[in-house]
Coordinates of C-alpha atoms and ligand atoms in Angstrom, one line a residue:
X3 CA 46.1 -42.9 5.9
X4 CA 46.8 -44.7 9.5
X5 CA 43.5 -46.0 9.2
X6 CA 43.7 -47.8 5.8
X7 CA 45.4 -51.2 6.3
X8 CA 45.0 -52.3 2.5
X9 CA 44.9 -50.8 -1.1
X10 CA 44.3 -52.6 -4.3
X11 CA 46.7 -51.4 -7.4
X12 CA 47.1 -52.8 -10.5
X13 CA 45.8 -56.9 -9.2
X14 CA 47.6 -56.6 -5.9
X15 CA 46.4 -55.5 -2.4
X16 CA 49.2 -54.0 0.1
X17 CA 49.5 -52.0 3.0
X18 CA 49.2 -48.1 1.6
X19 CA 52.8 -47.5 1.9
X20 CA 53.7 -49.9 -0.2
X21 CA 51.1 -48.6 -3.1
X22 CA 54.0 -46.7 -5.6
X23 CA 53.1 -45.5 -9.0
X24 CA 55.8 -44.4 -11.7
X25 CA 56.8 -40.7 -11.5
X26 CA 55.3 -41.1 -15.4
X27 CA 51.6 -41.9 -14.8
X28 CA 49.8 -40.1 -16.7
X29 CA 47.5 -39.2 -13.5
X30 CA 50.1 -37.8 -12.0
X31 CA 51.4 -35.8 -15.4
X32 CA 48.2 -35.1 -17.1
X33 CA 45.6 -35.6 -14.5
X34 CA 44.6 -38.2 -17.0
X35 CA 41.7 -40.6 -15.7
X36 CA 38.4 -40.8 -14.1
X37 CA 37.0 -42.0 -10.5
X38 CA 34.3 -43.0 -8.2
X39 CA 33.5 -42.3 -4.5
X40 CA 31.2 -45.4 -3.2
X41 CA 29.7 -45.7 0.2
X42 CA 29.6 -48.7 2.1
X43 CA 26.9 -49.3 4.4
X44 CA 26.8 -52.5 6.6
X45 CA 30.1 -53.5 4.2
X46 CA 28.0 -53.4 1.4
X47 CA 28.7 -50.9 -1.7
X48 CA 25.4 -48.8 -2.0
X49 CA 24.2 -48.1 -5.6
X50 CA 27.4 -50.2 -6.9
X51 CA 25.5 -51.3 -10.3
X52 CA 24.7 -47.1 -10.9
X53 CA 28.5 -46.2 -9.5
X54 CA 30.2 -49.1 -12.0
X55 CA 27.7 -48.2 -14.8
X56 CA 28.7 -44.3 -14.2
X57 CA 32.5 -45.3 -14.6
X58 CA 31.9 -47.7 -17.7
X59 CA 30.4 -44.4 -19.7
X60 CA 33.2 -42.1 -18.3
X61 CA 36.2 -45.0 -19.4
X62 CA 34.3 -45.0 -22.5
X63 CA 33.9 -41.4 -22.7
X64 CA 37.8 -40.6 -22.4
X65 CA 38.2 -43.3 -25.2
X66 CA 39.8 -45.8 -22.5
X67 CA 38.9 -49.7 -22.2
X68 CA 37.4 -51.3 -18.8
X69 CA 40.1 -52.4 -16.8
X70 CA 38.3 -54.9 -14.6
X71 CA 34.7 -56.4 -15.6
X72 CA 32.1 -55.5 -12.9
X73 CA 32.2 -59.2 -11.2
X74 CA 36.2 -58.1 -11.1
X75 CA 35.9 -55.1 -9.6
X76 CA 32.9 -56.4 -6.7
X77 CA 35.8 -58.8 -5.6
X78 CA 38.4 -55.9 -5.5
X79 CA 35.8 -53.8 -3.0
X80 CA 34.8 -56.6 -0.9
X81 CA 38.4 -57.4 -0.2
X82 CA 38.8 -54.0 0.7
X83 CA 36.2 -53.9 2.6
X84 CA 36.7 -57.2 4.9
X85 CA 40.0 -55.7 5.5
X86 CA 39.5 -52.3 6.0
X87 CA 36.4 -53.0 8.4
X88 CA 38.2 -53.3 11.6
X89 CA 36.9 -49.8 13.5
X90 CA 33.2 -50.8 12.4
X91 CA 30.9 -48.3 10.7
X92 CA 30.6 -47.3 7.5
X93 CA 33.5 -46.4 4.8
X94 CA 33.9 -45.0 1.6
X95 CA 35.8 -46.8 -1.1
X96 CA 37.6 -44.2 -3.7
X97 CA 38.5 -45.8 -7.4
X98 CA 40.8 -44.1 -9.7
X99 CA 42.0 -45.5 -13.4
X100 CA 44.6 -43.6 -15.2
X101 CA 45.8 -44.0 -18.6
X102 CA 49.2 -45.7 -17.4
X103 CA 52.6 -45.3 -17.2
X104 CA 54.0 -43.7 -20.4
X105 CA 56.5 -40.4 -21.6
X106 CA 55.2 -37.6 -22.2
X107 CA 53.1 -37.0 -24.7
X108 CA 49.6 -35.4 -24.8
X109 CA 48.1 -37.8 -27.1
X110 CA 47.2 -41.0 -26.7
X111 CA 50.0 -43.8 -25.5
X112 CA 50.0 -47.2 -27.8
X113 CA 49.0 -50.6 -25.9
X114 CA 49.9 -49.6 -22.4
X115 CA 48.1 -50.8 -19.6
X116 CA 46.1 -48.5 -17.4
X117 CA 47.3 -47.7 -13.4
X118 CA 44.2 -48.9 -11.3
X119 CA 44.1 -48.2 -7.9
X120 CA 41.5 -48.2 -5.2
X121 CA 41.3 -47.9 -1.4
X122 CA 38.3 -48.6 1.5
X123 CA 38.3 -45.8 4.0
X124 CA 36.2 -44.6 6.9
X125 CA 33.6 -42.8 6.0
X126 CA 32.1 -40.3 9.1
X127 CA 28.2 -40.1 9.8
X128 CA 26.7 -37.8 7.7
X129 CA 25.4 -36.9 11.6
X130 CA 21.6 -35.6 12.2
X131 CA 23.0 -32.4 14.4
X132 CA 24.7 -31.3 11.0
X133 CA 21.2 -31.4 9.1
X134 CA 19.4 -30.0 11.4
X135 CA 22.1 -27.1 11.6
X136 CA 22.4 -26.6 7.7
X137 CA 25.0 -25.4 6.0
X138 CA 26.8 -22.4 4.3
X139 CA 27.4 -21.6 0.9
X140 CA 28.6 -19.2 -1.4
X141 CA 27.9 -19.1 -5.2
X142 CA 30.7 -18.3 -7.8
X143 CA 31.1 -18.4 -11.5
X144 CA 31.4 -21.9 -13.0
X145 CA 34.7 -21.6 -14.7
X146 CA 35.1 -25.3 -15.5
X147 CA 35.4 -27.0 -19.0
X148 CA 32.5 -28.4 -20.8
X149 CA 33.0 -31.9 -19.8
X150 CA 31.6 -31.7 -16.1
X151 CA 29.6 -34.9 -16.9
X152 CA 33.2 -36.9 -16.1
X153 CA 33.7 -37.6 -13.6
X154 CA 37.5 -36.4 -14.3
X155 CA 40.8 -36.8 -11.7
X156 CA 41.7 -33.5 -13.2
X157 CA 39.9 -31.7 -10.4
X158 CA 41.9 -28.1 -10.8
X159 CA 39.0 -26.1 -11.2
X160 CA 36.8 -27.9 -8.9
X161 CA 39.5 -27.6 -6.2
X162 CA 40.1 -23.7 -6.8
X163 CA 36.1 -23.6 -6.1
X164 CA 35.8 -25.6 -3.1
X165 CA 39.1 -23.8 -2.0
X166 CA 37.3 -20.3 -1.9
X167 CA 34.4 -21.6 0.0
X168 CA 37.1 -22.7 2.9
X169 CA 38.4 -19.4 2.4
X170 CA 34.6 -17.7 3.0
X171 CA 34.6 -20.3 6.2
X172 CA 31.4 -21.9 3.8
X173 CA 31.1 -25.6 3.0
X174 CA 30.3 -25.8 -0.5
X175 CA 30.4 -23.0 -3.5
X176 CA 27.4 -23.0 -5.6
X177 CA 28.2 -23.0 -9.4
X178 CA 26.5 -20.6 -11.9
X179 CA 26.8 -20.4 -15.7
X180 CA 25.1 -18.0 -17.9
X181 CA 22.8 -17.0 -14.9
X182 CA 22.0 -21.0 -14.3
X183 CA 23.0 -23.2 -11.3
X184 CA 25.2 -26.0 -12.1
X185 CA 25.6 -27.8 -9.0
X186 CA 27.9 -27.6 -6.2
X187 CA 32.2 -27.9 -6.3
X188 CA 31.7 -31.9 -5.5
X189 CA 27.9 -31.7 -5.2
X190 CA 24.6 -31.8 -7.2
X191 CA 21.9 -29.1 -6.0
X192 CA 18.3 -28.9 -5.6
X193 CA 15.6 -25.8 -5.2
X194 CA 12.8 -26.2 -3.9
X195 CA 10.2 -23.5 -5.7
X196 CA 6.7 -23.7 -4.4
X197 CA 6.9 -26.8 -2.5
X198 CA 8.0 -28.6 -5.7
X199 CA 11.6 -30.0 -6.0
X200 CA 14.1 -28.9 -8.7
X201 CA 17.4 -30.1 -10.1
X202 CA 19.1 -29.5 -13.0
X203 CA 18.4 -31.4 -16.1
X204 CA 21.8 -33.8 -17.0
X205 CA 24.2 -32.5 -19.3
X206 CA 27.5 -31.8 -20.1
X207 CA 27.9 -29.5 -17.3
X208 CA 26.9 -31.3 -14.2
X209 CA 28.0 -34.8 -12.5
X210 CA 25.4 -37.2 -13.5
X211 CA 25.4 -37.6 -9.3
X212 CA 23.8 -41.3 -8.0
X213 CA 23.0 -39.5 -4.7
X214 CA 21.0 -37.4 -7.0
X215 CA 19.4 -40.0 -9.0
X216 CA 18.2 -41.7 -5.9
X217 CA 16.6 -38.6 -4.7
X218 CA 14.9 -38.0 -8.0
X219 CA 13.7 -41.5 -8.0
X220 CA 12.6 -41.9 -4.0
X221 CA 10.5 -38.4 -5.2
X222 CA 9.0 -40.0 -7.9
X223 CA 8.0 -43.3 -5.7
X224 CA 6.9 -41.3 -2.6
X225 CA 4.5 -39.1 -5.4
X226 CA 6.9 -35.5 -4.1
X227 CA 6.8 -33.3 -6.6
X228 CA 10.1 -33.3 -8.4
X229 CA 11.2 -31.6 -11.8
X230 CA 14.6 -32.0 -13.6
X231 CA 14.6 -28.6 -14.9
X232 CA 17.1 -25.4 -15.6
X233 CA 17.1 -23.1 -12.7
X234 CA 17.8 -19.3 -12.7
X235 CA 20.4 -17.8 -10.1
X236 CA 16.9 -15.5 -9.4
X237 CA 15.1 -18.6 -8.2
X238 CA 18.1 -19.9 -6.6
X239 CA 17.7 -16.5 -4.6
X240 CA 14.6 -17.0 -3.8
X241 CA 13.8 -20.6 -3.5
X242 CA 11.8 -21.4 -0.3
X243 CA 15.0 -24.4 0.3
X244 CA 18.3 -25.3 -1.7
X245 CA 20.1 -28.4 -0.6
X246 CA 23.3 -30.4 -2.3
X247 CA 23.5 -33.9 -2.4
X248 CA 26.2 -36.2 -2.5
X249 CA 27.6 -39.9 -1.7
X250 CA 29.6 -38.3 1.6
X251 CA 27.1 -35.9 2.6
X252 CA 23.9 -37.3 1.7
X253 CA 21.3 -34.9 2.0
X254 CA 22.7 -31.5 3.3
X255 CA 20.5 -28.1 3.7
X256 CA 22.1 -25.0 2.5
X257 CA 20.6 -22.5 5.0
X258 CA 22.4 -19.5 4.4
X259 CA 23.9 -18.2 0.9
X260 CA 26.0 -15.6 0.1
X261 CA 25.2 -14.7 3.9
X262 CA 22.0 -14.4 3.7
X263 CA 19.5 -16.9 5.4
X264 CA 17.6 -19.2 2.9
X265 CA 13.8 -18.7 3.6
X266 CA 14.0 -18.4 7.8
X267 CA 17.7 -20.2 7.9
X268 CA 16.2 -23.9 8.6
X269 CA 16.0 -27.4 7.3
X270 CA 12.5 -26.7 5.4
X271 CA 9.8 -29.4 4.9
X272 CA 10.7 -30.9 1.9
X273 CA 14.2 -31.7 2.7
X274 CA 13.1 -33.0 6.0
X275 CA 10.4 -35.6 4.4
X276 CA 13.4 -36.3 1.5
X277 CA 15.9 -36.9 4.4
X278 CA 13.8 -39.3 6.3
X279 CA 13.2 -41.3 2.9
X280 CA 16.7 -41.5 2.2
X281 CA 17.8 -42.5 5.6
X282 CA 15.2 -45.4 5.6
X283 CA 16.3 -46.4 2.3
X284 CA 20.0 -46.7 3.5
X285 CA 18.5 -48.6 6.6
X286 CA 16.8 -50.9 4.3
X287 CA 20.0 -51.4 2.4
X288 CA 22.1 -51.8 4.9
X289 CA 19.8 -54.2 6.6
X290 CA 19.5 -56.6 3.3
X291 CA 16.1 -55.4 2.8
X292 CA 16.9 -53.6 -0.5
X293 CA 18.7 -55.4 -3.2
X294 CA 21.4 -53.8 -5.3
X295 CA 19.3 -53.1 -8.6
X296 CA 20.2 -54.1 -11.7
Ligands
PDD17 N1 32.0 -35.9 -5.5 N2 29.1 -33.1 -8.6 C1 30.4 -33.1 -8.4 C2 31.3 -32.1 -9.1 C3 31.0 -34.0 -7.5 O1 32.3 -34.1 -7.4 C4 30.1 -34.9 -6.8 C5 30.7 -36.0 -5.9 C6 28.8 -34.9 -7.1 C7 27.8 -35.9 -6.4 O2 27.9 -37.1 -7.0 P1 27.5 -38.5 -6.2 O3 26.2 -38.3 -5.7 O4 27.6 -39.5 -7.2 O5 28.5 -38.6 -5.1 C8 28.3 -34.0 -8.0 C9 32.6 -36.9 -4.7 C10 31.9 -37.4 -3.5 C11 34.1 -36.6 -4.5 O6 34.7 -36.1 -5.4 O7 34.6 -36.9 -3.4

């Protein structure tokens, strides 16, 4: 936290210690809100229009109304940003909106505003030596509700997960349900079968992830093969590559499961070409040469 000069909660920016939220939020009771991790390159938001439009469906989807318009909550993360930029390099901002400040009671409070709160943080380089390297994983049962679409600040399950990967001295636990992958604890996946790339089709049980959609779409431009399709913990098994994607890992080769190596335990070609797209994109963006979409 030493590194974080200024939050934003509820219309007011402060030095983090002075941030305090009622003992009665209903975050803090019922784990009762959604959030968004957004990274910041050159100190500007990347994919900001998919990141707001994301939370927009998930306030919607919890029945809760927009606290800030999008204009409103640009201004929030370039404040932030301008004074949270002081070591250079890129940051993260994290987002949270609960349903406020009210007793307890599971349904529901009447007219009370929510608890908005957000924060600019430094984010550390995804780093080259790390791809190259790859990365451990383990795969486990996906025990989580049917609702993995929010993107939910009741992250129980999804800590338990990730917390048995540390555990295994792995980085990530690969989710499976009824013999399918899922994605990762706080990651999408992809397979790569036959030099074509797979992912999971959206639904209710994965994160609809940007990092993911980006991928799908810089595929799609590029002409890499690319499918958004169910895939079976036997082809997770043997898949020639299986990477997770995310906002603060990018583009991350799993290159051993379950201990065993994936194909011969290195980055394979796909992921390699994908990479290098990616980090040209982010180049682009963070260079001005790539607007921020619609
Ligand atoms: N998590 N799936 C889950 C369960 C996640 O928690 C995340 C990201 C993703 C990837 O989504 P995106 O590409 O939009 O970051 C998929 C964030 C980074 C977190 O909780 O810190």
């Amino acid at each position: 936290m030493k590194d974080i000069h200024c939050v934003y909660l509820n219309g007011n920016y402060m030095p983090p210690e002075q941030a305090r939220i009622s003992a009665f939020d209903r975050g803090f009771v019922f784990g009762d809100g959604v959030y968004e991790v957004i990274p910041v390159y050159g100190d500007r938001p990347f994919r900001i229009p998919h990141h707001l439009q994301r939370l927009n469906n998930n306030l919607r989807a919890i029945g809760a109304d927009q606290p800030l318009s999008d204009s409103e909550w640009k201004t929030v993360l370039a404040r932030l940003i301008s004074e949270n930029n002081h070591r250079g390099g890129d940051l993260s901002v994290y987002l949270q909106v609960s349903r406020g400040v009210a007793p307890r009671d599971h349904a529901f409070p009447e007219q009370t505003p929510p608890t908005v709160f957000a924060y600019a943080q430094h984010l550390p380089a995804a780093g080259e030596t790390l791809f190259q390297q790859g990365v451990s994983a383990i795969t486990l049962n996906d025990d989580r509700w049917q609702h993995c679409d929010i993107k939910s600040i009741s992250l129980l399950a999804n800590v338990l997960l990730r917390q048995r990967a540390k555990e295994k001295g792995v980085t990530e636990s690969i989710l499976l349900r009824n013999g399918h992958v899922t994605e990762g604890a706080a990651s999408n996946i992809f397979v790569v079968i036959d030099g074509e790339m797979c992912t999971p089709p959206k639904s209710e049980f994965i994160l609809p992830g940007i990092t993911r959609d980006l991928i799908v779409e810089l595929a799609q431009q590029h002409d890499v093969p690319c499918r958004e399709v169910q895939v079976t913990e036997k082809e997770l098994r043997s898949a020639d590559e299986v990477w997770i994607t995310s906002s603060t890992k990018e583009v991350l080769p799993i290159t051993r499961l379950d201990g065993q190596l994936v194909a011969n335990g290195k980055p394979g070609e796909v992921i390699q070409h994908m990479y290098k797209l990616y980090q040209d994109y982010k180049q682009a963006f963070r260079e001005g040469r790539v607007e921020q979409g619609a």
